Coordinates of C-alpha atoms and ligand atoms in Angstrom, one line a residue:
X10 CA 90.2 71.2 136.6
X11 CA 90.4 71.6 140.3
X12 CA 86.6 72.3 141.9
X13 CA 86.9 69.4 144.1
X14 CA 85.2 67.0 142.0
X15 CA 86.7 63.8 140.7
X16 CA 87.8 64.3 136.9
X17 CA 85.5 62.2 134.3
X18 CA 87.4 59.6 132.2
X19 CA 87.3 62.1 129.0
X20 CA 89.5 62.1 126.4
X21 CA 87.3 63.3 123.4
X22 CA 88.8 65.3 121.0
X23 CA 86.6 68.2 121.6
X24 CA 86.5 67.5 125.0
X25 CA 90.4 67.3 125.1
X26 CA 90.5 70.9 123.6
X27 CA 87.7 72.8 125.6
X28 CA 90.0 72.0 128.5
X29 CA 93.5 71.5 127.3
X30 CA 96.4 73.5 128.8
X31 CA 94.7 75.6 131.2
X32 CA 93.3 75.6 135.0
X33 CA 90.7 78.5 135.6
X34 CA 91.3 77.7 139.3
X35 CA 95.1 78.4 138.6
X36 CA 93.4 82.3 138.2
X37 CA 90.3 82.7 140.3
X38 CA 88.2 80.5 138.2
X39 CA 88.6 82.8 135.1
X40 CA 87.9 80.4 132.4
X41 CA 90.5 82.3 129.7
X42 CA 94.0 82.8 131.0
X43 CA 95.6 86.0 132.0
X44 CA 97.3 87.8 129.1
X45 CA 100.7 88.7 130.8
X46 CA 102.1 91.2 128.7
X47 CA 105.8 91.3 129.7
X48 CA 109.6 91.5 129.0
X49 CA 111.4 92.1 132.4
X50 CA 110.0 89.8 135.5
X51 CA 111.6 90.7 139.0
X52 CA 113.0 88.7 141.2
X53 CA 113.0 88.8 145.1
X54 CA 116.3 88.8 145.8
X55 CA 119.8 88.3 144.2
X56 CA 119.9 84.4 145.4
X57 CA 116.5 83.9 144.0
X58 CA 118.5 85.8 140.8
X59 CA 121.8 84.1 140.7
X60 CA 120.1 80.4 140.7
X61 CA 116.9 81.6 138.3
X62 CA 114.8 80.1 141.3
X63 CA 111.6 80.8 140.3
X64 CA 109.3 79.8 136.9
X65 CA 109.5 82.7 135.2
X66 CA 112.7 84.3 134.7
X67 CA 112.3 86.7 131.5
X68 CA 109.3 86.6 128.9
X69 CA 111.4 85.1 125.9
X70 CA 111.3 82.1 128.4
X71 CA 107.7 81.9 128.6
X72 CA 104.8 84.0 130.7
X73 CA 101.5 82.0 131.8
X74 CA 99.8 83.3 128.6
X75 CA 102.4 81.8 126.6
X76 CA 102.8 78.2 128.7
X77 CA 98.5 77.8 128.5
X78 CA 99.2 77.7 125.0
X79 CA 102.0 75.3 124.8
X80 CA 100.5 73.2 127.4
X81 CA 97.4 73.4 125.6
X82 CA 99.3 71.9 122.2
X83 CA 101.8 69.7 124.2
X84 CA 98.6 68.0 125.6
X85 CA 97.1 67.4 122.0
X86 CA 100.5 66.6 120.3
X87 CA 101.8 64.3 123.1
X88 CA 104.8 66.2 123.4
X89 CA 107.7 66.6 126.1
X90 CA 107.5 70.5 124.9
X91 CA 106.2 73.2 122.3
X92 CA 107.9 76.4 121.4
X93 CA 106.0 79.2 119.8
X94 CA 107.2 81.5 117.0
X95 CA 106.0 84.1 114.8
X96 CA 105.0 82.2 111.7
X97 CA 104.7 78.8 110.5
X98 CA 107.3 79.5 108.5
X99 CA 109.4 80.3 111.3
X100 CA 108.2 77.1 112.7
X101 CA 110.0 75.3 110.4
X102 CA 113.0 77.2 109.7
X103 CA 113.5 76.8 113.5
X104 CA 113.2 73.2 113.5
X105 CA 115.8 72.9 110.8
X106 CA 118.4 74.9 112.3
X107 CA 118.1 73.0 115.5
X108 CA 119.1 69.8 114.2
X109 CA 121.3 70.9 111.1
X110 CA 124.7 71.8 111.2
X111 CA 127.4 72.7 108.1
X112 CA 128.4 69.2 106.3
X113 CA 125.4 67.8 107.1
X114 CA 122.7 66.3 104.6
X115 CA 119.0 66.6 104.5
X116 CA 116.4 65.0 103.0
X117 CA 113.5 67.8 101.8
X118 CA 110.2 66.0 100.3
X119 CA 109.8 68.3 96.8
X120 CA 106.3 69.1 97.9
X121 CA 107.4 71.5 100.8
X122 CA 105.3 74.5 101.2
X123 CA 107.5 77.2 98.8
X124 CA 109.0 79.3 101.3
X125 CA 110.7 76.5 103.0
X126 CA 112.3 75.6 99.8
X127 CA 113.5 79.4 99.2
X128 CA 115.6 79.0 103.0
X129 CA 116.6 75.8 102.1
X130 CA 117.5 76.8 98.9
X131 CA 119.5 80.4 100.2
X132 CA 120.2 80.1 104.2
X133 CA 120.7 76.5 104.4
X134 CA 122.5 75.8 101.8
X135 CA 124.8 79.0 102.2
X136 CA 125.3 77.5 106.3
X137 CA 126.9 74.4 104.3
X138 CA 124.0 72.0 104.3
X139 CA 123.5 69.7 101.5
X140 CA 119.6 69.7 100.6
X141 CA 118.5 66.7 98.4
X142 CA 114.7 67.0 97.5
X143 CA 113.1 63.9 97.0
X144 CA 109.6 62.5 95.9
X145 CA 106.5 62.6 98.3
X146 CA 105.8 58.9 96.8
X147 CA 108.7 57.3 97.3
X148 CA 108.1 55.6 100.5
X149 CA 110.7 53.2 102.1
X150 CA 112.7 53.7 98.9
X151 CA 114.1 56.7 100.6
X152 CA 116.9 54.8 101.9
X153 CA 118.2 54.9 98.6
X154 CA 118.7 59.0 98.7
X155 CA 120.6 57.9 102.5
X156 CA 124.2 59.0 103.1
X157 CA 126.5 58.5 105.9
X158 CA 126.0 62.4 106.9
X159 CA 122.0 62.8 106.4
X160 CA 120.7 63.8 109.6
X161 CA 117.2 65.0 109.1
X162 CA 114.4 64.1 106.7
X163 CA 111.3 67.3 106.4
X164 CA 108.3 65.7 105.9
X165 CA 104.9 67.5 104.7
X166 CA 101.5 65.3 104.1
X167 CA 99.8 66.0 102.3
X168 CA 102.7 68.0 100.1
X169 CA 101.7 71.9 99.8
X170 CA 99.1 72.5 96.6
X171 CA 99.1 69.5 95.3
X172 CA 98.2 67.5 98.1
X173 CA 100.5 64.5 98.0
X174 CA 100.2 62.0 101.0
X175 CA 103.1 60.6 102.0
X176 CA 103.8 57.1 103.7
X177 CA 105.2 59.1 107.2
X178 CA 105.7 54.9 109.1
X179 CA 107.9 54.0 106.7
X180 CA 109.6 57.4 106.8
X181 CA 110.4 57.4 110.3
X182 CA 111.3 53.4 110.7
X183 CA 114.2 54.2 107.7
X184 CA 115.2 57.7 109.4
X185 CA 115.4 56.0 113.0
X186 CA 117.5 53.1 111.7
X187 CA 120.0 55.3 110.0
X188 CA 120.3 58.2 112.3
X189 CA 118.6 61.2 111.1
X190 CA 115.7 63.1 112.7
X191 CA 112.4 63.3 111.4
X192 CA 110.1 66.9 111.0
X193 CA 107.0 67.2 109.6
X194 CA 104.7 69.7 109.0
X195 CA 101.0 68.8 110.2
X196 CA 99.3 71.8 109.5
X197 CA 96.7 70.1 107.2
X198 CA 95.7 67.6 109.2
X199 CA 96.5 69.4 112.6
X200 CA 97.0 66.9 115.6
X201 CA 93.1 66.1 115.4
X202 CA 93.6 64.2 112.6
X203 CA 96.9 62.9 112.1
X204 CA 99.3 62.9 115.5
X205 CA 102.8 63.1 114.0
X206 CA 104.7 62.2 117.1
X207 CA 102.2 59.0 117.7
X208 CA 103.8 57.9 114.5
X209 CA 107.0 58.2 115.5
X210 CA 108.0 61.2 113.9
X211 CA 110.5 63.7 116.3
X212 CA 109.0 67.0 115.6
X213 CA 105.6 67.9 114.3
X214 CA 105.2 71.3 113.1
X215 CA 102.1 73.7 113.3
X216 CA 101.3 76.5 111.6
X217 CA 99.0 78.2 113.9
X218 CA 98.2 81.0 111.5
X219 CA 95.7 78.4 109.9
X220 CA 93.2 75.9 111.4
X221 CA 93.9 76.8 115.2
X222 CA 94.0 80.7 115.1
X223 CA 90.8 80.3 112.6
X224 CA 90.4 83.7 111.6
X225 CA 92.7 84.7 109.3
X226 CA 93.8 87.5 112.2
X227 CA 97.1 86.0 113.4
X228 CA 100.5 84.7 112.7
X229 CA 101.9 82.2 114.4
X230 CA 103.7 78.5 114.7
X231 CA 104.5 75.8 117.3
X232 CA 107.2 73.4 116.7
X233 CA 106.5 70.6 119.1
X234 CA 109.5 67.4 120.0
X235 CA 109.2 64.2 121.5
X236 CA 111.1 63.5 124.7
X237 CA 114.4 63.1 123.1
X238 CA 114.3 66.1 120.6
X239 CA 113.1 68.8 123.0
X240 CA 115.9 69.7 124.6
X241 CA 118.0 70.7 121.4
X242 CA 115.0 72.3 119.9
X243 CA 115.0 74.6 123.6
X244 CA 118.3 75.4 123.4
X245 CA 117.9 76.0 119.4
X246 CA 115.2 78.4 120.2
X247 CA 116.9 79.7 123.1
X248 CA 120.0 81.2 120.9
X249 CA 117.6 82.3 118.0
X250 CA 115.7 84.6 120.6
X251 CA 112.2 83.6 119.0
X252 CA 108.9 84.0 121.0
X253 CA 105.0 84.5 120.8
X254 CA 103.8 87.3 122.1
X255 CA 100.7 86.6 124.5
X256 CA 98.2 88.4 122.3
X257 CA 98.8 85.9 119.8
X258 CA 99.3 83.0 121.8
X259 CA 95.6 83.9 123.9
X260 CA 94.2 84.3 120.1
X261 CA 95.6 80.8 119.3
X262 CA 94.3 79.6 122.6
X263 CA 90.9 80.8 121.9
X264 CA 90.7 79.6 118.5
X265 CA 91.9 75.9 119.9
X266 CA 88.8 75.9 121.7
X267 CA 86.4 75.9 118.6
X268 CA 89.0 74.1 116.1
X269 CA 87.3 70.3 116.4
X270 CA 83.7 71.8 115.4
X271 CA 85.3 74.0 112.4
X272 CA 87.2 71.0 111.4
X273 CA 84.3 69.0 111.1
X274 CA 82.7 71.5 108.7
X275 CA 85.8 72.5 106.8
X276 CA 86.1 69.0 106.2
X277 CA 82.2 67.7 105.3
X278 CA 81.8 71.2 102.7
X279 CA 85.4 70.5 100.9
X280 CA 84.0 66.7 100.2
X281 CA 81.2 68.3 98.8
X282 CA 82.5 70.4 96.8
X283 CA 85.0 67.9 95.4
X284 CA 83.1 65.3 94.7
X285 CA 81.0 67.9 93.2
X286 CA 83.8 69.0 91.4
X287 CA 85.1 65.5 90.4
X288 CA 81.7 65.0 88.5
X289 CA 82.6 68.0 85.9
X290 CA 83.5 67.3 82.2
X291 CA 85.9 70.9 82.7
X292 CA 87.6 69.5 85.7
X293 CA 90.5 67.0 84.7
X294 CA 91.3 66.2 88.2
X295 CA 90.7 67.1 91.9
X296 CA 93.8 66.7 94.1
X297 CA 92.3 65.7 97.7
X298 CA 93.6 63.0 99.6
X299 CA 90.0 61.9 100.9
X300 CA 88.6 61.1 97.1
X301 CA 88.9 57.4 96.5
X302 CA 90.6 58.6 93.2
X303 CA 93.4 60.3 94.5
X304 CA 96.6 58.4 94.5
X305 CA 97.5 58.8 97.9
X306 CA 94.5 57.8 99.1
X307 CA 95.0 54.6 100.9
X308 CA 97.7 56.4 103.0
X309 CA 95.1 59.1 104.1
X310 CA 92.5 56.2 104.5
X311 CA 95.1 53.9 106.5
X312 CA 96.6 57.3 108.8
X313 CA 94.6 59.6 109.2
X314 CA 91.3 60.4 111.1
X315 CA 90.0 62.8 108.8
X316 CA 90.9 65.9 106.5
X317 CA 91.3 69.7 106.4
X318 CA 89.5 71.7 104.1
X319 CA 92.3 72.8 101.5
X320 CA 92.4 71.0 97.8
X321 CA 93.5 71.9 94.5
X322 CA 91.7 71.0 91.0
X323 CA 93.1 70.9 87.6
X324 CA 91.0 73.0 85.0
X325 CA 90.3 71.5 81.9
X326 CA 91.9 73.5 78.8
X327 CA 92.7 73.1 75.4
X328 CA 95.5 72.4 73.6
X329 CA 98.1 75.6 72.8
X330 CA 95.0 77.5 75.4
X331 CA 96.9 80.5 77.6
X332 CA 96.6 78.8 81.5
X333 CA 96.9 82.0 83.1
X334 CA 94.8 83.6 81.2
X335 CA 92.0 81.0 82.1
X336 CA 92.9 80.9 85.6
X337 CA 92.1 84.8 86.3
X338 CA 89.2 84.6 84.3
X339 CA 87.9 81.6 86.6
X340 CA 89.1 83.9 90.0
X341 CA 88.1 86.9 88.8
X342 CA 84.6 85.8 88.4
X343 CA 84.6 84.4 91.8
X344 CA 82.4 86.6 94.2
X345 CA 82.7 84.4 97.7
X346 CA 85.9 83.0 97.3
X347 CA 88.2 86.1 98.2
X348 CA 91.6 85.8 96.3
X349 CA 94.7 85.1 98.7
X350 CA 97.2 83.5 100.3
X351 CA 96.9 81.2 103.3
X352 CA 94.4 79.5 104.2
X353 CA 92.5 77.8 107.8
X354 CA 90.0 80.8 108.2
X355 CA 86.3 80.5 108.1
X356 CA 86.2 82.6 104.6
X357 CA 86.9 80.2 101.5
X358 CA 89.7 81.8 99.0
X359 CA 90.9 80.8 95.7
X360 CA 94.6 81.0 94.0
X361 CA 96.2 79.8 90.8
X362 CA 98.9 78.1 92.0
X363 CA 102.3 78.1 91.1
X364 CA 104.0 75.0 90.7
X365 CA 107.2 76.0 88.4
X366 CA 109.9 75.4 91.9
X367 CA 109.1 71.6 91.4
X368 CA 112.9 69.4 90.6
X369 CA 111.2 65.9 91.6
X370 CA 107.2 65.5 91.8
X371 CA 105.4 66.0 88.5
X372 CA 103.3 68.5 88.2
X373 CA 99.8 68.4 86.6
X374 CA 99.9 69.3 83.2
X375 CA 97.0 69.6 81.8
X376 CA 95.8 73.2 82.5
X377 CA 96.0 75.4 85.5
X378 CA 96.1 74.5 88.7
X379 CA 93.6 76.1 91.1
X380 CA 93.7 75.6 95.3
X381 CA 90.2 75.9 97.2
X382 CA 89.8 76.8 100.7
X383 CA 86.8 76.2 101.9
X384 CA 85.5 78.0 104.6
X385 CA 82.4 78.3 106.5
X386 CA 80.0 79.9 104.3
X387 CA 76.9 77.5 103.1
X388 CA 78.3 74.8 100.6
X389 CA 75.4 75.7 98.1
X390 CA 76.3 79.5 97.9
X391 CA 80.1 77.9 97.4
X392 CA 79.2 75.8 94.6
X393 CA 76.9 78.5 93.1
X394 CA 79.8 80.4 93.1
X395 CA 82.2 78.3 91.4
X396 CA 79.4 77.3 88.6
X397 CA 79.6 81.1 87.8
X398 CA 83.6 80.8 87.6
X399 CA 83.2 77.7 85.5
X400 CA 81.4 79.4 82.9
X401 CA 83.7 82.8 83.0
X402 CA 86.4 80.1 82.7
X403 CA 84.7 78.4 79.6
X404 CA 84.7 81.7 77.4
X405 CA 88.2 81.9 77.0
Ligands
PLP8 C1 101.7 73.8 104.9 C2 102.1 75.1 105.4 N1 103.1 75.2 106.3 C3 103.5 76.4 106.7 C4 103.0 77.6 106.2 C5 103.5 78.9 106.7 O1 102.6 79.5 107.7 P1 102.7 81.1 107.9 O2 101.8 81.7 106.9 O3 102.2 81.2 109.3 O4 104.1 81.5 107.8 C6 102.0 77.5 105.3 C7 101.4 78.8 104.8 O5 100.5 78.8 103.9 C8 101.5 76.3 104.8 O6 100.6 76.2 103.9

């Protein structure tokens, strides 16, 4: 900030994101950046042209919009650069085709949110990549799983829907020492809570759609590298032809601004209601890295500052009892919890979740699997809720 006064020592997290990535001064003192909407940006002259001798050259390169944004995230993340793309997913299909080429091997923890799986399982392996899923537990033991051409390990804590931490230090210590480059997907934890590249992880991975765009209104990821994986993952990006467009990217922007204080809640009403939901006889387990019962809890407790507001539970059923059926009676009985997919927005939603891709992690058992979001609403009206669903749930 640029009034004339000298900056205060702050580096608050909230503080950090009221201010991150953009100068009002930069634009008359306008507190929200300009939204450039552009493709073609003119040069002066042809030598101005020939050299590309000035910051903006065309807007797949980046337009103010666009840079606030990834100046905003590279400031949070700690990264040499950001890219933005349209989805999450594309976030991290992008960061797997920049350091993956045919012949190569990579390590894929079996946890991976599904779609990754279907690209890996399709487009990568059809681009001559040999995928090898391994356990989220397995720790340093993933040496083991090491060959002479595996060059990236893929990384997501906690795993997708069933919430499995992973031990990311000893990850990246095994990786480093045998070569291979390590991505992880942070969108649970979102830099707030657990700064990937701090831990010595290469390129952390955002889904944007979720905690920072807030409102269930945009699409959007940012694949972020430390200094020596940024320029690969430019010139990756570069060739793929990816970009945000700047209504997203001011959308993101915006949301950034409030993220710390819905964090906070997200995170204070989904230890609520899982310890609430830990207490019930019809629950068999609750899968949230921040309950002293779950296994990976000491690796949450030991890396991270806090948690997002996504868990799953296991639903208590009988023997030879029909799991789906019991699962769509519990959702359908639901009134505040809407039913879909994604999750990061201020509504809470509910889904039975499908866990029949799994090759390595075991997967609960012992009746239906059911993912919360918990939103903003009042805690009390979202347990009220739930009781109802229990008790739709219980007649089947
Ligand atoms: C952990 C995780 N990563 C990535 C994605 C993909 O994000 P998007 O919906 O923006 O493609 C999701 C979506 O649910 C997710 O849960």
């Amino acid at each position: 900030m640029t009034k004339g006064n000298d900056p205060v020592n702050a580096t608050g997290p909230n503080t950090q994101l009221a201010r991150a990535g953009y100068d009002p001064f930069d634009y008359h003192g306008f507190i929200n950046p300009p939204k450039v909407h552009a493709s073609t940006v003119l040069f002066p002259d042809a030598q101005t042209m020939d050299v590309h001798g000035q910051k903006y050259t065309y807007a797949t390169r980046g337009t103010p919009t666009t840079d606030a944004l990834c100046d905003a995230i590279n400031e949070l993340e700690g990264a040499a650069g950001t890219i933005l793309v349209p989805s999450g997913l594309a976030a991290v299909t992008t960061a797997l085709l920049a350091y993956l080429s045919p012949g190569d091997h990579a390590l894929i923890v079996d946890s991976v949110y599904g779609n990754v799986r279907q690209f890996c399982d399709t487009m990568l392996s059809r681009f001559g990549v040999d995928v090898q899923y391994y356990d989220p537990s397995i720790g340093r033991d993933i040496e083991i799983l090491f060959k002479a051409n595996t060059k990236l390990v893929h990384t997501e804590a906690p795993g997708s829907n069933t919430f499995e931490m992973q031990d990311i230090p000893a990850t990246v210590e095994v990786a480093h020492r045998r070569g291979a480059v390590v991505t992880m997907d942070n969108t649970w934890a979102t830099p707030l809570f657990f700064k990937p590249l701090d831990a010595g992880v290469d390129v952390s991975i955002q889904a944007s759609t979720k905690y920072p765009a807030g409102h269930a209104d945009v699409l959007m990821g940012t694949i972020s590298a430390n200094a020596s994986h940024w320029r690969a993952l430019k010139r990756a990006n570069g060739a793929l032809g990816f970009c945000g467009t700047p209504d997203d990217a001011y959308q993101v922007l915006r949301g950034l601004r409030t993220m710390g204080v819905r964090l906070e809640r997200h995170q204070a009403s989904s230890l609520v209601v899982a310890k609430w939901l830990e207490g019930r006889g019809d629950v068999v387990r609750v899968l949230h890295p921040a309950l002293e019962s779950f296994p990976g809890h000491q690796i949450w407790r030991r890396d991270f500052k806090g948690a997002g507001g996504v868990f799953s539970f296991v639903l208590a059923s009988g023997r030879g009892e029909d799991f789906k059926l019991k699962a769509q009676r519990f959702l359908d009985a639901l009134s505040l919890f809407g039913l879909g997919y994604s999750w990061g927005g201020y509504q809470s939603l509910a889904l039975h979740v499908d866990l029949s891709d799994r090759r390595i992690a075991p997967a609960p058992t012992e009746g239906p699997v059911i993912r919360l979001q918990i939103g903003l609403e009042d805690v009390e009206d979202l347990i009220a809720d739930l009781e109802h669903a229990f008790a739709a749930a219980s007649t089947v």
